[in-house]
mmCIF file of C-alpha atoms and ligand atoms in Angstrom:
data_model
loop_
_atom_site.group_PDB
_atom_site.id
_atom_site.type_symbol
_atom_site.label_atom_id
_atom_site.label_comp_id
_atom_site.label_asym_id
_atom_site.label_seq_id
_atom_site.Cartn_x
_atom_site.Cartn_y
_atom_site.Cartn_z
ATOM 1 C CA MET L 1 47.461 -76.667 75.251
ATOM 2 C CA THR L 2 44.017 -74.990 74.870
ATOM 3 C CA SER L 3 42.655 -73.421 78.221
ATOM 4 C CA ALA L 4 39.475 -76.287 78.062
ATOM 5 C CA GLU L 5 42.253 -79.101 78.101
ATOM 6 C CA ARG L 6 44.087 -77.252 80.777
ATOM 7 C CA ILE L 7 40.379 -77.696 83.311
ATOM 8 C CA LEU L 8 40.663 -80.555 82.131
ATOM 9 C CA GLY L 9 43.773 -81.343 83.336
ATOM 10 C CA TRP L 10 43.129 -79.742 86.577
ATOM 11 C CA LEU L 11 39.954 -81.340 87.812
ATOM 12 C CA ARG L 12 41.363 -85.341 87.048
ATOM 13 C CA ASP L 13 44.658 -84.217 89.258
ATOM 14 C CA ALA L 14 42.562 -82.110 91.888
ATOM 15 C CA SER L 15 41.300 -84.057 94.712
ATOM 16 C CA ALA L 16 38.168 -82.831 95.222
ATOM 17 C CA PRO L 17 36.559 -80.942 93.288
ATOM 18 C CA LEU L 18 37.130 -77.147 91.759
ATOM 19 C CA SER L 19 35.413 -73.844 92.763
ATOM 20 C CA GLY L 20 34.967 -71.569 88.887
ATOM 21 C CA GLU L 21 36.995 -68.704 90.968
ATOM 22 C CA GLU L 22 39.894 -71.199 91.833
ATOM 23 C CA LEU L 23 39.764 -72.409 88.048
ATOM 24 C CA ALA L 24 39.243 -68.526 86.620
ATOM 25 C CA ARG L 25 42.200 -67.555 88.341
ATOM 26 C CA ARG L 26 44.350 -70.052 87.447
ATOM 27 C CA LEU L 27 43.143 -69.445 83.818
ATOM 28 C CA GLY L 28 43.925 -66.136 84.431
ATOM 29 C CA CYS L 29 40.310 -64.915 82.623
ATOM 30 C CA SER L 30 36.710 -64.648 84.087
ATOM 31 C CA ARG L 31 34.135 -67.040 85.541
ATOM 32 C CA THR L 32 31.900 -66.610 82.817
ATOM 33 C CA ALA L 33 35.357 -67.456 80.395
ATOM 34 C CA VAL L 34 35.143 -70.848 82.632
ATOM 35 C CA TRP L 35 31.475 -71.321 82.481
ATOM 36 C CA LYS L 36 31.765 -71.899 77.826
ATOM 37 C CA HIS L 37 35.470 -74.243 78.581
ATOM 38 C CA VAL L 38 33.469 -76.020 80.906
ATOM 39 C CA ALA L 39 30.529 -76.487 78.800
ATOM 40 C CA SER L 40 32.308 -77.015 75.995
ATOM 41 C CA LEU L 41 34.451 -80.152 77.368
ATOM 42 C CA ARG L 42 30.056 -81.168 78.145
ATOM 43 C CA ARG L 43 29.925 -80.825 74.377
ATOM 44 C CA ARG L 44 32.839 -82.880 73.482
ATOM 45 C CA GLY L 45 31.330 -85.413 75.494
ATOM 46 C CA TYR L 46 32.578 -84.827 79.579
ATOM 47 C CA VAL L 47 30.490 -85.576 82.041
ATOM 48 C CA ILE L 48 31.568 -82.482 84.561
ATOM 49 C CA THR L 49 29.083 -82.065 87.225
ATOM 50 C CA ALA L 50 29.026 -78.082 89.147
ATOM 51 C CA HIS L 51 27.385 -78.019 92.985
ATOM 52 C CA HIS L 52 26.991 -74.547 93.450
ATOM 53 C CA ALA L 53 28.620 -74.597 97.150
ATOM 54 C CA GLN L 54 31.821 -76.560 96.357
ATOM 55 C CA GLY L 55 32.910 -76.473 92.037
ATOM 56 C CA TYR L 56 33.378 -78.491 89.052
ATOM 57 C CA ALA L 57 34.473 -82.094 88.415
ATOM 58 C CA ILE L 58 35.061 -84.864 86.471
ATOM 59 C CA ALA L 59 31.962 -87.428 86.239
ATOM 60 C CA GLY L 60 32.606 -89.076 83.940
ATOM 61 C CA LEU L 61 35.081 -89.786 80.503
ATOM 62 C CA PRO L 62 34.324 -89.905 76.945
ATOM 63 C CA ASP L 63 34.815 -93.348 75.070
ATOM 64 C CA ARG L 64 37.754 -91.527 73.516
ATOM 65 C CA LEU L 65 41.245 -92.446 72.685
ATOM 66 C CA GLY L 66 43.257 -88.662 73.064
ATOM 67 C CA PRO L 67 45.550 -87.065 75.458
ATOM 68 C CA ALA L 68 42.978 -86.295 78.202
ATOM 69 C CA GLU L 69 41.324 -89.351 77.990
ATOM 70 C CA LEU L 70 45.011 -91.736 77.945
ATOM 71 C CA ALA L 71 46.519 -89.307 80.671
ATOM 72 C CA PRO L 72 45.249 -91.537 83.428
ATOM 73 C CA HIS L 73 46.323 -94.882 81.845
ATOM 74 C CA LEU L 74 50.362 -94.298 81.197
ATOM 75 C CA THR L 75 52.501 -94.474 83.377
ATOM 76 C CA GLY L 76 55.629 -94.952 81.353
ATOM 77 C CA SER L 77 57.172 -92.049 79.802
ATOM 78 C CA TRP L 78 56.371 -92.559 76.746
ATOM 79 C CA ARG L 79 53.838 -89.943 76.454
ATOM 80 C CA ASP L 80 53.487 -88.015 73.344
ATOM 81 C CA VAL L 81 50.039 -89.187 71.248
ATOM 82 C CA VAL L 82 49.307 -87.739 68.312
ATOM 83 C CA TRP L 83 45.171 -88.547 68.384
ATOM 84 C CA ARG L 84 43.132 -87.999 65.598
ATOM 85 C CA SER L 85 39.558 -89.091 64.743
ATOM 86 C CA GLU L 86 39.722 -89.922 61.420
ATOM 87 C CA ILE L 87 42.772 -91.436 59.114
ATOM 88 C CA ASP L 88 43.623 -93.299 56.139
ATOM 89 C CA SER L 89 47.083 -94.866 58.248
ATOM 90 C CA THR L 90 48.523 -94.624 61.071
ATOM 91 C CA GLN L 91 51.065 -95.985 60.066
ATOM 92 C CA ARG L 92 51.387 -93.258 57.582
ATOM 93 C CA LEU L 93 50.943 -90.486 60.023
ATOM 94 C CA ALA L 94 53.520 -92.546 62.175
ATOM 95 C CA ARG L 95 56.290 -92.279 59.223
ATOM 96 C CA GLU L 96 55.737 -88.607 58.608
ATOM 97 C CA ARG L 97 56.302 -87.501 61.978
ATOM 98 C CA ALA L 98 59.436 -89.671 62.240
ATOM 99 C CA ARG L 99 60.783 -88.857 59.240
ATOM 100 C CA ALA L 100 60.698 -85.292 60.453
ATOM 101 C CA GLY L 101 61.802 -86.184 63.676
ATOM 102 C CA ALA L 102 59.306 -87.831 66.326
ATOM 103 C CA ALA L 103 61.212 -89.338 69.704
ATOM 104 C CA GLU L 104 61.479 -92.786 69.784
ATOM 105 C CA GLY L 105 57.786 -93.560 71.876
ATOM 106 C CA THR L 106 55.656 -91.103 70.141
ATOM 107 C CA VAL L 107 52.124 -93.114 69.552
ATOM 108 C CA VAL L 108 50.051 -92.472 66.555
ATOM 109 C CA ILE L 109 46.573 -93.327 67.413
ATOM 110 C CA ALA L 110 43.333 -92.753 65.266
ATOM 111 C CA GLU L 111 39.510 -94.005 65.872
ATOM 112 C CA ALA L 112 38.836 -94.744 62.533
ATOM 113 C CA GLN L 113 41.561 -95.626 59.741
ATOM 114 C CA THR L 114 40.163 -95.576 56.241
ATOM 115 C CA SER L 115 42.806 -97.101 54.790
ATOM 116 C CA GLY L 116 43.981 -99.813 57.646
ATOM 117 C CA ARG L 117 46.852 -101.577 56.799
ATOM 118 C CA GLY L 118 47.316 -105.123 57.363
ATOM 119 C CA ARG L 119 50.491 -107.733 57.071
ATOM 120 C CA LEU L 120 50.729 -108.883 53.155
ATOM 121 C CA GLY L 121 48.537 -105.883 51.594
ATOM 122 C CA ARG L 122 45.792 -107.217 53.382
ATOM 123 C CA THR L 123 43.930 -104.484 54.583
ATOM 124 C CA TRP L 124 43.087 -103.884 58.195
ATOM 125 C CA HIS L 125 38.995 -103.965 59.062
ATOM 126 C CA SER L 126 39.071 -100.288 61.198
ATOM 127 C CA PRO L 127 35.156 -99.199 61.860
ATOM 128 C CA ALA L 128 35.293 -95.506 64.334
ATOM 129 C CA GLY L 129 34.717 -95.896 67.940
ATOM 130 C CA MET L 130 35.218 -99.607 68.883
ATOM 131 C CA ASN L 131 38.908 -100.959 68.746
ATOM 132 C CA VAL L 132 42.289 -99.779 69.132
ATOM 133 C CA TYR L 133 44.639 -98.662 65.900
ATOM 134 C CA ALA L 134 47.560 -97.193 67.349
ATOM 135 C CA THR L 135 51.889 -96.920 65.602
ATOM 136 C CA ILE L 136 54.737 -96.769 67.892
ATOM 137 C CA VAL L 137 57.669 -95.024 66.548
ATOM 138 C CA LEU L 138 61.038 -97.086 67.655
ATOM 139 C CA ARG L 139 64.964 -95.613 66.778
ATOM 140 C CA PRO L 140 66.776 -98.770 68.081
ATOM 141 C CA PRO L 141 69.938 -98.725 67.830
ATOM 142 C CA ARG L 142 70.386 -101.804 65.737
ATOM 143 C CA PRO L 143 70.676 -103.479 62.680
ATOM 144 C CA PRO L 144 67.710 -104.325 59.493
ATOM 145 C CA GLY L 145 68.097 -107.844 59.524
ATOM 146 C CA VAL L 146 66.946 -107.925 63.911
ATOM 147 C CA VAL L 147 63.310 -105.640 62.928
ATOM 148 C CA PRO L 148 61.338 -108.742 62.752
ATOM 149 C CA GLN L 149 62.272 -109.558 66.273
ATOM 150 C CA LEU L 150 60.305 -106.314 66.679
ATOM 151 C CA ALA L 151 56.990 -107.490 66.009
ATOM 152 C CA LEU L 152 57.143 -110.679 68.309
ATOM 153 C CA VAL L 153 58.038 -108.086 70.739
ATOM 154 C CA ALA L 154 54.912 -106.697 70.164
ATOM 155 C CA GLY L 155 52.925 -109.169 69.646
ATOM 156 C CA LEU L 156 53.889 -110.179 73.392
ATOM 157 C CA ALA L 157 52.931 -107.303 75.096
ATOM 158 C CA VAL L 158 49.715 -106.619 73.784
ATOM 159 C CA ALA L 159 49.031 -110.437 75.164
ATOM 160 C CA ASP L 160 50.416 -108.885 78.492
ATOM 161 C CA ALA L 161 47.767 -105.846 77.989
ATOM 162 C CA VAL L 162 45.418 -108.378 76.830
ATOM 163 C CA ARG L 163 45.925 -110.651 79.969
ATOM 164 C CA SER L 164 46.250 -107.678 82.702
ATOM 165 C CA VAL L 165 43.174 -105.583 81.185
ATOM 166 C CA THR L 166 40.582 -108.785 80.461
ATOM 167 C CA ARG L 167 42.537 -112.071 82.327
ATOM 168 C CA ALA L 168 41.806 -113.475 78.977
ATOM 169 C CA ASP L 169 43.805 -116.340 77.861
ATOM 170 C CA ALA L 170 45.977 -114.878 75.162
ATOM 171 C CA ARG L 171 48.033 -116.108 73.571
ATOM 172 C CA VAL L 172 50.961 -115.112 70.379
ATOM 173 C CA LYS L 173 50.847 -116.695 67.492
ATOM 174 C CA TRP L 174 54.586 -116.333 65.884
ATOM 175 C CA PRO L 175 54.937 -113.736 63.571
ATOM 176 C CA ASN L 176 52.172 -111.087 64.673
ATOM 177 C CA ASP L 177 49.570 -112.249 65.695
ATOM 178 C CA VAL L 178 47.611 -112.538 68.788
ATOM 179 C CA LEU L 179 44.566 -114.860 69.321
ATOM 180 C CA VAL L 180 42.054 -115.869 72.235
ATOM 181 C CA GLY L 181 40.576 -119.108 72.185
ATOM 182 C CA GLY L 182 42.356 -119.791 69.262
ATOM 183 C CA ARG L 183 40.625 -116.648 67.398
ATOM 184 C CA LYS L 184 42.818 -113.449 65.989
ATOM 185 C CA ILE L 185 42.309 -110.385 68.727
ATOM 186 C CA ALA L 186 45.554 -108.403 67.704
ATOM 187 C CA GLY L 187 47.621 -107.825 64.119
ATOM 188 C CA VAL L 188 51.594 -106.703 64.762
ATOM 189 C CA LEU L 189 52.854 -104.109 60.899
ATOM 190 C CA THR L 190 55.768 -103.765 61.598
ATOM 191 C CA GLU L 191 57.506 -100.933 58.489
ATOM 192 C CA MET L 192 61.237 -99.298 59.148
ATOM 193 C CA GLU L 193 62.889 -96.982 56.787
ATOM 194 C CA GLY L 194 66.984 -96.564 57.355
ATOM 195 C CA GLU L 195 70.397 -97.593 55.721
ATOM 196 C CA ALA L 196 71.523 -101.550 55.097
ATOM 197 C CA ASP L 197 73.236 -101.895 58.333
ATOM 198 C CA ARG L 198 71.284 -99.269 60.058
ATOM 199 C CA VAL L 199 67.647 -98.405 60.766
ATOM 200 C CA ARG L 200 66.335 -95.055 61.220
ATOM 201 C CA PHE L 201 63.091 -95.772 62.832
ATOM 202 C CA VAL L 202 60.956 -98.718 63.092
ATOM 203 C CA LEU L 203 56.621 -98.080 62.788
ATOM 204 C CA VAL L 204 55.318 -100.783 65.448
ATOM 205 C CA GLY L 205 51.595 -100.472 63.999
ATOM 206 C CA ILE L 206 48.715 -102.346 66.271
ATOM 207 C CA GLY L 207 45.317 -102.963 65.965
ATOM 208 C CA VAL L 208 43.466 -104.789 68.446
ATOM 209 C CA ASN L 209 40.141 -106.191 68.226
ATOM 210 C CA VAL L 210 38.701 -104.262 71.559
ATOM 211 C CA ASN L 211 34.840 -103.728 71.506
ATOM 212 C CA ALA L 212 33.383 -104.452 67.502
ATOM 213 C CA ASP L 213 30.966 -107.103 67.039
ATOM 214 C CA PRO L 214 32.685 -110.006 65.548
ATOM 215 C CA ALA L 215 29.285 -110.342 63.343
ATOM 216 C CA THR L 216 30.178 -107.290 61.835
ATOM 217 C CA PHE L 217 33.898 -108.276 60.722
ATOM 218 C CA PRO L 218 34.194 -108.614 56.796
ATOM 219 C CA PRO L 219 33.426 -112.351 55.327
ATOM 220 C CA GLU L 220 37.651 -112.413 55.076
ATOM 221 C CA ILE L 221 38.073 -112.800 58.974
ATOM 222 C CA ALA L 222 34.184 -113.445 59.750
ATOM 223 C CA TYR L 223 35.060 -117.058 61.171
ATOM 224 C CA SER L 224 38.988 -116.305 61.646
ATOM 225 C CA ALA L 225 38.944 -113.459 64.381
ATOM 226 C CA THR L 226 37.059 -111.676 67.290
ATOM 227 C CA SER L 227 36.515 -109.094 70.153
ATOM 228 C CA LEU L 228 37.793 -108.446 73.272
ATOM 229 C CA ARG L 229 34.075 -107.689 73.793
ATOM 230 C CA ALA L 230 32.424 -111.539 72.267
ATOM 231 C CA VAL L 231 35.642 -113.219 74.315
ATOM 232 C CA VAL L 232 35.247 -111.908 78.632
ATOM 233 C CA GLY L 233 31.194 -110.622 77.022
ATOM 234 C CA SER L 234 31.262 -106.885 78.542
ATOM 235 C CA PRO L 235 32.107 -104.151 76.882
ATOM 236 C CA VAL L 236 36.778 -103.322 77.852
ATOM 237 C CA ASP L 237 38.161 -100.310 78.198
ATOM 238 C CA ARG L 238 40.102 -98.980 75.463
ATOM 239 C CA ALA L 239 42.100 -96.200 76.769
ATOM 240 C CA ALA L 240 42.955 -98.473 79.905
ATOM 241 C CA LEU L 241 43.835 -101.350 77.744
ATOM 242 C CA THR L 242 45.878 -99.000 75.409
ATOM 243 C CA GLY L 243 47.729 -97.626 78.613
ATOM 244 C CA ALA L 244 48.283 -101.419 79.692
ATOM 245 C CA LEU L 245 49.676 -102.398 75.881
ATOM 246 C CA LEU L 246 52.295 -98.953 75.879
ATOM 247 C CA ALA L 247 53.334 -99.325 79.670
ATOM 248 C CA ALA L 248 54.185 -103.462 78.603
ATOM 249 C CA MET L 249 55.968 -102.093 75.488
ATOM 250 C CA GLU L 250 58.492 -99.564 76.578
ATOM 251 C CA ALA L 251 59.341 -102.446 79.415
ATOM 252 C CA ARG L 252 59.589 -105.592 77.067
ATOM 253 C CA TYR L 253 61.493 -103.180 74.330
ATOM 254 C CA GLY L 254 63.567 -101.809 76.488
ATOM 255 C CA ARG L 255 64.498 -105.562 78.268
ATOM 256 C CA TYR L 256 64.498 -106.375 74.765
ATOM 257 C CA LEU L 257 67.570 -103.601 74.023
ATOM 258 C CA ALA L 258 69.590 -104.353 77.210
ATOM 259 C CA GLY L 259 69.186 -108.322 76.486
ATOM 260 C CA GLY L 260 68.392 -108.789 72.910
ATOM 261 C CA PHE L 261 65.120 -111.637 71.982
ATOM 262 C CA THR L 262 66.933 -113.807 74.297
ATOM 263 C CA ALA L 263 65.851 -112.654 77.014
ATOM 264 C CA ILE L 264 62.515 -112.124 75.251
ATOM 265 C CA ARG L 265 62.236 -115.398 74.858
ATOM 266 C CA PRO L 266 61.180 -117.284 78.482
ATOM 267 C CA ALA L 267 57.902 -115.252 78.127
ATOM 268 C CA PHE L 268 57.441 -114.903 74.601
ATOM 269 C CA ASP L 269 57.645 -119.602 75.063
ATOM 270 C CA ALA L 270 54.894 -119.395 78.017
ATOM 271 C CA VAL L 271 52.663 -117.957 75.443
ATOM 272 C CA ALA L 272 53.570 -119.033 72.765
ATOM 273 C CA PHE L 273 50.073 -120.537 70.735
ATOM 274 C CA LEU L 274 52.079 -122.266 68.248
ATOM 275 C CA THR L 275 54.184 -124.672 69.958
ATOM 276 C CA ASP L 276 54.077 -128.860 69.544
ATOM 277 C CA ARG L 277 51.137 -128.260 66.524
ATOM 278 C CA GLU L 278 51.496 -129.420 63.178
ATOM 279 C CA VAL L 279 52.565 -126.436 60.461
ATOM 280 C CA ARG L 280 53.252 -124.813 57.087
ATOM 281 C CA VAL L 281 55.136 -121.861 56.840
ATOM 282 C CA SER L 282 55.351 -120.508 53.467
ATOM 283 C CA GLY L 283 56.687 -116.849 51.329
ATOM 284 C CA SER L 284 59.222 -116.185 49.301
ATOM 285 C CA GLY L 285 59.132 -119.112 47.467
ATOM 286 C CA MET L 286 59.494 -121.026 50.180
ATOM 287 C CA ALA L 287 57.635 -123.932 51.955
ATOM 288 C CA VAL L 288 58.074 -125.493 55.400
ATOM 289 C CA ALA L 289 55.924 -128.232 56.915
ATOM 290 C CA GLY L 290 56.225 -129.717 60.143
ATOM 291 C CA ARG L 291 55.877 -129.979 64.470
ATOM 292 C CA VAL L 292 56.830 -126.449 66.048
ATOM 293 C CA ILE L 293 59.102 -126.865 67.707
ATOM 294 C CA GLY L 294 59.166 -123.311 69.292
ATOM 295 C CA VAL L 295 61.241 -120.158 68.779
ATOM 296 C CA ASP L 296 65.591 -119.888 69.346
ATOM 297 C CA ASP L 297 67.499 -116.565 70.311
ATOM 298 C CA GLU L 298 66.346 -114.400 67.465
ATOM 299 C CA GLY L 299 63.446 -114.938 67.050
ATOM 300 C CA ALA L 300 63.186 -117.892 64.130
ATOM 301 C CA LEU L 301 60.500 -120.540 63.817
ATOM 302 C CA ARG L 302 61.923 -123.687 64.829
ATOM 303 C CA ILE L 303 60.155 -127.128 63.259
ATOM 304 C CA ALA L 304 60.655 -130.403 62.843
ATOM 305 C CA CYS L 305 60.550 -132.134 59.607
ATOM 306 C CA ALA L 306 58.597 -135.323 58.705
ATOM 307 C CA ASP L 307 62.314 -136.800 57.222
ATOM 308 C CA GLY L 308 64.147 -135.980 60.915
ATOM 309 C CA THR L 309 65.602 -132.015 59.733
ATOM 310 C CA GLU L 310 64.936 -129.187 61.789
ATOM 311 C CA GLN L 311 64.344 -126.289 59.631
ATOM 312 C CA ARG L 312 64.319 -122.424 60.792
ATOM 313 C CA VAL L 313 62.261 -120.487 59.222
ATOM 314 C CA ILE L 314 62.618 -116.295 59.786
ATOM 315 C CA ALA L 315 59.517 -115.143 57.876
ATOM 316 C CA GLY L 316 56.622 -116.556 56.344
ATOM 317 C CA GLU L 317 52.834 -117.402 56.419
ATOM 318 C CA VAL L 318 51.957 -119.953 58.920
ATOM 319 C CA THR L 319 48.498 -122.023 58.354
ATOM 320 C CA LEU L 320 47.849 -124.877 61.016
ATOM 321 C CA ARG L 321 47.589 -128.319 59.119
ATOM 322 C CA ASP L 322 46.083 -129.970 62.124
ATOM 323 C CA GLY L 323 42.774 -128.171 62.396
ATOM 324 C CA ARG L 324 43.094 -127.152 66.034
ATOM 325 C CA GLY L 325 41.725 -123.696 65.624
ATOM 326 C CA GLY L 326 43.851 -119.991 64.629
HETATM 327 C C1 BTN R 401 48.246 -107.879 60.263
HETATM 328 O O1 BTN R 401 47.768 -108.781 61.480
HETATM 329 O O2 BTN R 401 47.661 -108.387 59.329
HETATM 330 C C2 BTN R 401 49.153 -106.353 60.967
HETATM 331 C C3 BTN R 401 47.748 -105.858 61.140
HETATM 332 C C4 BTN R 401 48.191 -104.135 61.562
HETATM 333 C C5 BTN R 401 46.604 -102.975 61.745
HETATM 334 C C6 BTN R 401 47.864 -101.740 62.930
HETATM 335 S S1 BTN R 401 46.496 -100.571 62.804
HETATM 336 C C7 BTN R 401 46.984 -99.733 63.672
HETATM 337 C C8 BTN R 401 48.274 -99.600 62.366
HETATM 338 N N1 BTN R 401 48.052 -98.886 61.219
HETATM 339 C C9 BTN R 401 48.235 -99.728 60.090
HETATM 340 O O3 BTN R 401 47.404 -98.822 59.375
HETATM 341 N N2 BTN R 401 48.050 -100.228 60.106
HETATM 342 C C10 BTN R 401 48.383 -100.957 61.461
#
């Protein structure tokens, strides 16, 4: 940690302003050196007031998702945050870190992605400083077959966080989308490495459209997607949302490890978007059409088909057939 970051931490934790003399004592340097560190923090966007008689205090944080800005919002045990102002994809760096042994709960966050990746080889629109782009490293002691369930767990955690921070009616659309008002505000991309019977790590990539203006969205998502800002009508605190997301993910994942998807299912059902809708699910050379009954204890989608049979779908792309959005 740099001297400037240590000063930031002390100012954040202090209930009253801290004098230059006190900060110099803690750092073991001169008051002039303290002043230079404070000046560098101000250049980075921190608003730090300095009263001659009282000392330094933080009056404003930059709109950034670095470890220092996130710290006040982190309530769980996942605190290992790797931050980049710009990156190709957080999935790439998280994979590199996971291969090098990064612990479960390590989070890679970027302000912008130049090659943000979505599911099925799509691009994830990732403009700078507006949204949340995060990849969480998980090491579930489970066989690879259950990894798709983690996308559902993550989608639920995103819905939890959006609901708690904005009060918007966030819904999870199986298998990996989060919608508000029938439009997509977030997506989850899970990737894994391991052997046939053992997961080495799973990368849970989460992209949330927070403050981006939907008018600037690329044409392919212009009608199907929106942002939280557009939904609630005012800017949303990205750091608070990210903190809530990590806390929700840690809690839901802990519950999932203890009790399997069965333990998550009631919460998933409560905010499920597809239940009772007419859909068509396609992928891997198959297509199933019918009315969604819900998800089962393994996280598979249950569909009641017109011929009276019930089909279980483990993975696929869902399109709505009843024209009710999404
Ligand atoms: C989808 O809905 O297609 C999934 C989108 C996942 C996007 C996130 S943003 C953070 C992480 N890094 C990426 O390149 N993709 C995921």
